[in-house]
Coordinates of C-alpha atoms and ligand atoms in Angstrom, one line a residue:
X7 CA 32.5 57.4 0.1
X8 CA 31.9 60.8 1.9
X9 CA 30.6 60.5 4.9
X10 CA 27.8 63.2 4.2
X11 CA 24.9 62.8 2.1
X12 CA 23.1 65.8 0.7
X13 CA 20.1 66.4 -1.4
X14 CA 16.7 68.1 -1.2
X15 CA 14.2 65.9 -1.8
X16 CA 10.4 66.7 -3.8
X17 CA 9.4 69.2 -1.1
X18 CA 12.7 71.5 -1.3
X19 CA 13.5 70.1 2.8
X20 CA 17.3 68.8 2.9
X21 CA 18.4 65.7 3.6
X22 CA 21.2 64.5 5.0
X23 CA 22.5 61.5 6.2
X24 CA 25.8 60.7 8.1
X25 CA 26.9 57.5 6.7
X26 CA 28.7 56.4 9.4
X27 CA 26.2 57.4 11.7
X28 CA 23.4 54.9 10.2
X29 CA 26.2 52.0 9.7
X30 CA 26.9 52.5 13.6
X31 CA 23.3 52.8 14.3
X32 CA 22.3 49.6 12.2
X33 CA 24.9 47.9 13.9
X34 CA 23.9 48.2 17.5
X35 CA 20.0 47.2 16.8
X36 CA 19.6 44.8 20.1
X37 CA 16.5 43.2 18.4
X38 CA 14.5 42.3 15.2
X39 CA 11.9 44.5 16.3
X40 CA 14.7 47.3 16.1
X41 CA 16.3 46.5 13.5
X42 CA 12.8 46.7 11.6
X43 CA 11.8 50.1 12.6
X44 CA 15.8 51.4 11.7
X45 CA 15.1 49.8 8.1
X46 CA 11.7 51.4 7.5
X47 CA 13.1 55.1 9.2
X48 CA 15.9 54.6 6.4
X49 CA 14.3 52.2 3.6
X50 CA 10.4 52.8 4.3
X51 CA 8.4 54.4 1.6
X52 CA 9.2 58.2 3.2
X53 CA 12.3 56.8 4.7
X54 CA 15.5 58.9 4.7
X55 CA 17.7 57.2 1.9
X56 CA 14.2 56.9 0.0
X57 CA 14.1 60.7 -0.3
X58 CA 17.0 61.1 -0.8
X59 CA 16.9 59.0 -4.1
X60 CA 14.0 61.1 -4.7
X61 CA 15.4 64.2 -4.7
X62 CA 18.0 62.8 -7.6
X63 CA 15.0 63.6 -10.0
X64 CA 15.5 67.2 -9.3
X65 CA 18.8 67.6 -9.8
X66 CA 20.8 68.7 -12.8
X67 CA 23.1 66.0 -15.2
X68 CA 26.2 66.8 -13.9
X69 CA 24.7 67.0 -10.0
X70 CA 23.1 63.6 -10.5
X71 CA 26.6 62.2 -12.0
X72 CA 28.0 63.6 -9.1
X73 CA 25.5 62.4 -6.0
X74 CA 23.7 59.4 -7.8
X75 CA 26.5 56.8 -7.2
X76 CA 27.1 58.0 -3.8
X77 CA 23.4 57.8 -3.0
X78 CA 23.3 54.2 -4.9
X79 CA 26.1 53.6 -2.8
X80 CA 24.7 54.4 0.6
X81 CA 21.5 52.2 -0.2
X82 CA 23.1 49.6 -0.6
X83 CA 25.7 49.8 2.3
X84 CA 22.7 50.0 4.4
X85 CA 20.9 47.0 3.0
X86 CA 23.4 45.2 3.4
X87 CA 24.5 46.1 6.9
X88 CA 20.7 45.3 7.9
X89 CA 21.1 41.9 6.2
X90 CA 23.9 41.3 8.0
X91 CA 22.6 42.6 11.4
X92 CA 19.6 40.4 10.7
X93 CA 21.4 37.0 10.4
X94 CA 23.3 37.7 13.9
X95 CA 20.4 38.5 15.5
X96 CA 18.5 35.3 13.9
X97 CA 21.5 33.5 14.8
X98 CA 21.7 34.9 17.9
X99 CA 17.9 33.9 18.4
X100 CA 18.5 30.8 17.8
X101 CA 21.1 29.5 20.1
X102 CA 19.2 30.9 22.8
X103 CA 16.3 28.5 22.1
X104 CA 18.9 25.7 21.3
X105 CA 20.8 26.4 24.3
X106 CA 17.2 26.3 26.8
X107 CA 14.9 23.8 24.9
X108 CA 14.9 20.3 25.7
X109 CA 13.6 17.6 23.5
X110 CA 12.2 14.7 25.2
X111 CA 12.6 12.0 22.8
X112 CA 10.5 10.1 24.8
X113 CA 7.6 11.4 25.6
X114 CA 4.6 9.9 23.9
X115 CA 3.4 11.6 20.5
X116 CA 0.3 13.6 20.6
X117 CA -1.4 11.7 17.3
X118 CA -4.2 14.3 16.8
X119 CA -7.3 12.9 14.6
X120 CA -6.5 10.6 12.2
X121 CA -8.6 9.8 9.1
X122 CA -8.8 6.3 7.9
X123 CA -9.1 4.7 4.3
X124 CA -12.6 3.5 3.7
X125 CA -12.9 -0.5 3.3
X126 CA -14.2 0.1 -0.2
X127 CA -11.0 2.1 -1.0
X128 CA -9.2 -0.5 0.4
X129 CA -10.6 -3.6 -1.3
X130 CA -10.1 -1.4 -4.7
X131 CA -6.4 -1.1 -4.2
X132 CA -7.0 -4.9 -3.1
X133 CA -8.2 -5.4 -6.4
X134 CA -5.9 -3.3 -8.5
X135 CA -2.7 -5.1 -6.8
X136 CA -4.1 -8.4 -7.4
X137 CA -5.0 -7.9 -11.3
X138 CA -1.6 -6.2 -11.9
X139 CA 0.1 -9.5 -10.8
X140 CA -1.9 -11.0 -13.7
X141 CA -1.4 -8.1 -16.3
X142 CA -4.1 -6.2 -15.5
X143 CA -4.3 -2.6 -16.1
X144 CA -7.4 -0.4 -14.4
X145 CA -9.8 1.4 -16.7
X146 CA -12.1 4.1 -16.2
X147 CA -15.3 5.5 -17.0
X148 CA -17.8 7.9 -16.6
X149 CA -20.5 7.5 -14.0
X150 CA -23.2 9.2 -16.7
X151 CA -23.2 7.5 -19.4
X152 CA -25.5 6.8 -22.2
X153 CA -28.3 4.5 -22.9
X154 CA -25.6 3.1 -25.8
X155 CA -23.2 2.0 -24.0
X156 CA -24.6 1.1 -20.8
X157 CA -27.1 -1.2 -22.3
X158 CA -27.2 -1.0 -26.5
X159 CA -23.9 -1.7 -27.3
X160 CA -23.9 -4.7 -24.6
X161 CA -26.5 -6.5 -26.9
X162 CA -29.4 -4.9 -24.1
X163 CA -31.8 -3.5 -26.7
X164 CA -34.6 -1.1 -26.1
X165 CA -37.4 -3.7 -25.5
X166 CA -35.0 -6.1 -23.8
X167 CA -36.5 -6.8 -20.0
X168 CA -32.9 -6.6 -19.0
X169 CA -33.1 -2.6 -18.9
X170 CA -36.1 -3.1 -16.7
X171 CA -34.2 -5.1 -14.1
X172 CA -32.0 -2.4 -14.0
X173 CA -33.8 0.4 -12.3
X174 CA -32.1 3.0 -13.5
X175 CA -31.9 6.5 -12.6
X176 CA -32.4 8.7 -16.2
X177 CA -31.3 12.2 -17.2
X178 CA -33.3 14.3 -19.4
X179 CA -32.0 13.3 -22.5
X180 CA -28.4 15.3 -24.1
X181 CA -28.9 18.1 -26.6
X182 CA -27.8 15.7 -28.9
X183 CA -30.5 13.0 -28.1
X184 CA -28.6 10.7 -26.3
X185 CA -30.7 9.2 -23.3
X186 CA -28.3 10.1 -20.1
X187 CA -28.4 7.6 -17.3
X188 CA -26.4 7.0 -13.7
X189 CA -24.5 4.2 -15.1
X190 CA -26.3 0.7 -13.4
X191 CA -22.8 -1.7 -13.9
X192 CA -19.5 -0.7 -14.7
X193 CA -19.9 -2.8 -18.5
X194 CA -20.2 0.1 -20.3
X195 CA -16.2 0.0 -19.5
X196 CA -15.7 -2.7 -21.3
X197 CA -17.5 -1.2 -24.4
X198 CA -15.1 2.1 -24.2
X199 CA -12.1 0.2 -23.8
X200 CA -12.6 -1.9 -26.5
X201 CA -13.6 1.1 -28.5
X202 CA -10.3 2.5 -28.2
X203 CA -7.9 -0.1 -27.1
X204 CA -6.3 -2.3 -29.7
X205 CA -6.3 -6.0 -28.0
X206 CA -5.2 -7.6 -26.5
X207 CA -6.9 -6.2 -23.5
X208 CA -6.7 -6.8 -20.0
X209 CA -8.2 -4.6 -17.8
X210 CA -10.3 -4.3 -14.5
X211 CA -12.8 -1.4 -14.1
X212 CA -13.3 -0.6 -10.5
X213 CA -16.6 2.5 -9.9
X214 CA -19.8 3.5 -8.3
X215 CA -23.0 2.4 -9.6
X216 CA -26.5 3.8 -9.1
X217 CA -29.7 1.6 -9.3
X218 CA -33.0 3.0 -7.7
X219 CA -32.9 0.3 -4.8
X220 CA -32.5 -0.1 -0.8
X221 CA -32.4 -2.4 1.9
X222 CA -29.7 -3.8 4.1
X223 CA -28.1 -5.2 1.0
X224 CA -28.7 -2.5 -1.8
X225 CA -28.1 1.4 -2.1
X226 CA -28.7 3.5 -4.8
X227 CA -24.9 3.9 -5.1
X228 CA -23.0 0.8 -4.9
X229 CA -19.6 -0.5 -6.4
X230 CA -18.7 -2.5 -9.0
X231 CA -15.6 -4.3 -10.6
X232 CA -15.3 -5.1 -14.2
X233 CA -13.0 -7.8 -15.8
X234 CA -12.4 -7.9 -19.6
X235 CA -9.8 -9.4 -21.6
X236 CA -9.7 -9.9 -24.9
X237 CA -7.1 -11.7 -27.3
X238 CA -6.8 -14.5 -29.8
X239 CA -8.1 -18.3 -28.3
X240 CA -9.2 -16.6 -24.9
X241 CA -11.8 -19.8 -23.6
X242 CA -13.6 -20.6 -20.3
X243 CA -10.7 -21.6 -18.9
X244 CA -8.8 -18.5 -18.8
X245 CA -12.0 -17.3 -17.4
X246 CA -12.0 -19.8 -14.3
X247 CA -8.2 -19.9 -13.7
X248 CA -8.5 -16.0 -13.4
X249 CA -11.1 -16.2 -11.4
X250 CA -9.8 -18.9 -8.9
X251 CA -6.5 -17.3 -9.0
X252 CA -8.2 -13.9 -7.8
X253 CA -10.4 -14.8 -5.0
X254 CA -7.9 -17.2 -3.6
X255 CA -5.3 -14.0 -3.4
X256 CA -8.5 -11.9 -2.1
X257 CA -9.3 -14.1 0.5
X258 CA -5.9 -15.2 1.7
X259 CA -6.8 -18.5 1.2
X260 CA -5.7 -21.9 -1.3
X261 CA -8.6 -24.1 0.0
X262 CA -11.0 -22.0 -1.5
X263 CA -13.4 -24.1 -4.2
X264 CA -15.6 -21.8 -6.8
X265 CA -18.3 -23.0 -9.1
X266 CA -19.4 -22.1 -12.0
X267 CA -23.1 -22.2 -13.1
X268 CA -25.0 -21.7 -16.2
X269 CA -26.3 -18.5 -16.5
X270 CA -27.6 -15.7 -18.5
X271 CA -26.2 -12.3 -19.4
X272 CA -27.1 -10.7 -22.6
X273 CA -23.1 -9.3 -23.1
X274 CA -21.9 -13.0 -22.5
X275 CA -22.1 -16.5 -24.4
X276 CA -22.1 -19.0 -22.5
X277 CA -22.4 -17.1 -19.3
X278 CA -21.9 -18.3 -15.7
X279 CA -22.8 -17.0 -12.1
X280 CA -19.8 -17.9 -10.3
X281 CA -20.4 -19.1 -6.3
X282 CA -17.7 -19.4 -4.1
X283 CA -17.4 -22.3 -1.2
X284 CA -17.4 -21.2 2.3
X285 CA -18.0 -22.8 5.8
X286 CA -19.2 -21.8 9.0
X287 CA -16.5 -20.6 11.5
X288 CA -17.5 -19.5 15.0
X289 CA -20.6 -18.4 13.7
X290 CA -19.4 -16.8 10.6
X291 CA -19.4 -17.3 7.5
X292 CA -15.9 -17.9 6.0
X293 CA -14.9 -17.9 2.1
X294 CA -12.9 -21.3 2.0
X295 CA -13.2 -24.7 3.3
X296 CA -15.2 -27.5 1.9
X297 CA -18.8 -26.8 0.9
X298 CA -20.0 -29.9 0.9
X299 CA -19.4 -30.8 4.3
X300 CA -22.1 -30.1 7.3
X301 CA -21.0 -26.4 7.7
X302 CA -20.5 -25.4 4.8
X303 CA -22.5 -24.0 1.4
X304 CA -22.0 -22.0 -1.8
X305 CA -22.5 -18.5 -2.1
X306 CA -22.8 -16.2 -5.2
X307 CA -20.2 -13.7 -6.1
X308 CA -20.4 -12.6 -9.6
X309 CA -21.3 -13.2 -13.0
X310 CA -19.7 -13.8 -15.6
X311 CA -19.1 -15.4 -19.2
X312 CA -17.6 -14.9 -22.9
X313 CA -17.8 -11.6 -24.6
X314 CA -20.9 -12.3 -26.8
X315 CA -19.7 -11.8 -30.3
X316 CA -22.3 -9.0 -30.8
X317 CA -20.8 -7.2 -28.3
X318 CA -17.2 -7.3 -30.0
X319 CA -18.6 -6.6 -33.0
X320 CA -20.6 -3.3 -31.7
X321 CA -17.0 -2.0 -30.4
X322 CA -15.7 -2.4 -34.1
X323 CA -13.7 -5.4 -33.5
X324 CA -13.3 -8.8 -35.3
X325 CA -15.2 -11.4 -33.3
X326 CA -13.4 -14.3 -35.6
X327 CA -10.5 -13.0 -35.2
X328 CA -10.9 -11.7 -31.4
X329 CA -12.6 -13.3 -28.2
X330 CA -12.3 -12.9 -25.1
X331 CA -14.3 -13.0 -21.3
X332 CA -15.6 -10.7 -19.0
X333 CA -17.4 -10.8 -15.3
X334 CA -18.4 -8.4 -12.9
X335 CA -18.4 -8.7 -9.2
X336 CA -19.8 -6.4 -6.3
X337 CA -17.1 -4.7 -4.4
X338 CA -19.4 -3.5 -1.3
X339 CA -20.3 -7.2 -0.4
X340 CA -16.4 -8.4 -1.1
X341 CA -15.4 -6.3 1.5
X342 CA -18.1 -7.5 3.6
X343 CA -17.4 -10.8 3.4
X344 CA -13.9 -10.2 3.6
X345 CA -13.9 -7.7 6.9
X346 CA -17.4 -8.9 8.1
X347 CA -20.0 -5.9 8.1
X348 CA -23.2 -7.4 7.7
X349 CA -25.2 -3.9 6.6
X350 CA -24.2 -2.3 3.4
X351 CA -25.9 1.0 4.0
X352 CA -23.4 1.8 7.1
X353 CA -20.7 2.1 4.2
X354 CA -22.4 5.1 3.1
X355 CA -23.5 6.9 6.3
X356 CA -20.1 8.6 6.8
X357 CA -20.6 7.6 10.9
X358 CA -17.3 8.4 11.9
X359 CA -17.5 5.4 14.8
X360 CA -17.6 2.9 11.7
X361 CA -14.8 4.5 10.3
X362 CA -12.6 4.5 13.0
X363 CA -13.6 0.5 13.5
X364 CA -13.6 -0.7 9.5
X365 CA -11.3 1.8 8.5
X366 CA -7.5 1.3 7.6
X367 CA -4.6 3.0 8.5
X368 CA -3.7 5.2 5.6
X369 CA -0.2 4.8 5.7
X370 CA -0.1 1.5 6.8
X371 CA -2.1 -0.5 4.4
X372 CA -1.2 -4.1 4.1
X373 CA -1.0 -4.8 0.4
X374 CA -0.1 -7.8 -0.9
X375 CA 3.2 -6.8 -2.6
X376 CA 4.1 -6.0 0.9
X377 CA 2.5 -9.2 2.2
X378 CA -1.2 -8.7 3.6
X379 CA -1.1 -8.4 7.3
X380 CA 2.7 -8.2 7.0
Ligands
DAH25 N1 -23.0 -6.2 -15.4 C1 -23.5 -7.2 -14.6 C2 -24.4 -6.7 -13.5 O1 -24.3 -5.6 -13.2 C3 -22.4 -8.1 -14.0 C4 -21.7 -8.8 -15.0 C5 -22.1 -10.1 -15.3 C6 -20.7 -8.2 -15.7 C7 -21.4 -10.8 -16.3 C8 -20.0 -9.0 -16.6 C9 -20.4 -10.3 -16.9 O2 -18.9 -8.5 -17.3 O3 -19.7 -11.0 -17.9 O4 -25.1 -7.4 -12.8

């Protein structure tokens, strides 16, 4: 390559550039900061070699065969030499640090704020873990829904009292007529996954519910866990080993008793409020124990019962040929009674001091895979 560039660049000034000159010069940069203000004096927008590529646009054919790959050239020679300049200096850079830092292996870590998994969270993976053990899968559904399938479709008709009970929260109703509601239970689940889920079925449906209510045990948003399964010769006692076998997993306990008392629901048949057996320990209530004895008593948890055959039949399946149970539990009050918060609204107040004590550790949550409390 010669070692002198020439060209005139847009304005008619020459340009020229000692190749060795800028090599040399690129070479003996001392710092980035050098090295930076070299590349845009050469490389920059009105840099040197810059306009001296420009002036290649003024320049005859044969000139432009002549110069071009000895400008092309000198670009890249430069580019590269600031590359290379670069990585020694970064190099450089860096065993200096390396060579004064010290790292103190150990001094204590500086943990910063940590955020916490909610117990409802929690008690939903809780929940989720458990039923997978059993085959469950978890379903979803939308918190609107419509007056079908929150209350129609689960044999609740217009006049029944049952949609009174619920006090529900309404939407003006859809272009398309539909009454829109907050969903009051997380049943209307169990209608959309029957509606497009061939049996059999086994699924839990974990959510927030709405119903116009509050006091120390009720807010207008609360959560709910379905249960459905559906197959061939599903009877009550599928229902109550699933049952026992979950809340004895939930609770971490064997000696826990649950009964099972007659009950209405207008999506079940026979239906059954299911109450679970505690005791009094050091002035709580525990679930588990014997209920009969002095300290103890029975306490309701859910309700539950067998997929009324109308219900089946409104999602389109064969009621002869399909059956199957269902219940629905509160997840606010099993974590309650589980953990031991006695007021439901603190769940919702986002006080950062209840966090920190209810909370879990979000990368240390004891599941039951791993062993709870492991
Ligand atoms: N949906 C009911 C409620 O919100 C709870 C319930 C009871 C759900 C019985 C069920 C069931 O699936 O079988 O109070």
């Amino acid at each position: 390559m010669d070692s002198r560039l020439r060209g005139n660049d847009e304005c008619g000034v020459a340009v020229t550039i000692e190749n060795q000159d800028a090599l040399s010069e690129i070479a003996s940069a001392a710092t980035l900061a050098e090295l930076e203000a070299i590349r845009v004096r050469m490389l920059g927008k009105s840099g040197t070699i810059t306009a001296l590529l420009k002036t290649l646009g003024g320049m005859t054919p044969e000139q432009r065969q002549a110069e071009g790959p000895k400008i092309h050239a000198l670009r890249e020679a430069v580019t590269q030499a600031i590359a290379d300049r670069k990585a020694t200096l970064e190099g450089a850079a860096l065993e200096a640090r390396l060579a004064t830092e010290k790292l103190d292996m150990s001094l204590p870590v500086s943990v910063g704020m940590q955020g916490s998994v909610h117990p409802v969270a929690q008690v939903m993976d809780e929940l989720a873990e458990i039923f997978a053990d059993l085959g469950f899968a978890v379903a979803t559904g939308p918190e609107i829904e419509d007056d079908w399938h929150n209350f129609t479709a689960l044999n609740i008709p217009e006049t029944h009292p049952a949609r009174a009970m619920h006090d529900t929260f309404y939407f003006p109703d859809a272009e398309d007529g539909r009454k829109m509601l907050l969903r009051t239970h997380t049943s209307p689940v169990q209608i959309r996954t029957m509606m497009t889920e061939k049996p059999p079925i086994r699924i839990i449906a974990p959510g927030r519910t709405y119903r116009s209510d509050s006091d120390a045990t009720h807010t207008p948003m609360f959560h709910q866990v379905e249960g459905l399964v559906i197959d061939r010769g599903i009877h009550m006692g599928h229902l109550k080993w699933t049952l026992e076998t979950f809340v004895k997993a939930f609770f971490e306990r064997d000696d826990i008793v649950l009964r099972l008392r007659p009950s209405f629901f207008p999506f079940t048949e026979p239906s059954a409020e299911v109450d679970v057996g505690f005791t009094w320990e050091k002035g709580r209530r525990v679930i588990g124990g014997d209920p009969t004895a002095a300290n103890g008593g029975w306490m309701e948890i859910l309700g539950s019962g067998m997929v009324h055959s109308r219900v089946i039949a409104n999602c389109g399946l064969d009621p002869d040929e399909w059956q199957g149970f269902a219940f629905g539990c509160g997840i606010d009050r099993l974590a309650m009674l589980k953990y031991g918060m006695d007021d439901l609204r603190a769940f919702f107040d986002g006080d950062l001091r209840w966090l920190k004590h209810y909370g879990f550790a979000a990368l240390d949550v004891p599941t039951l895979s791993g062993g709870v409390g492991a």
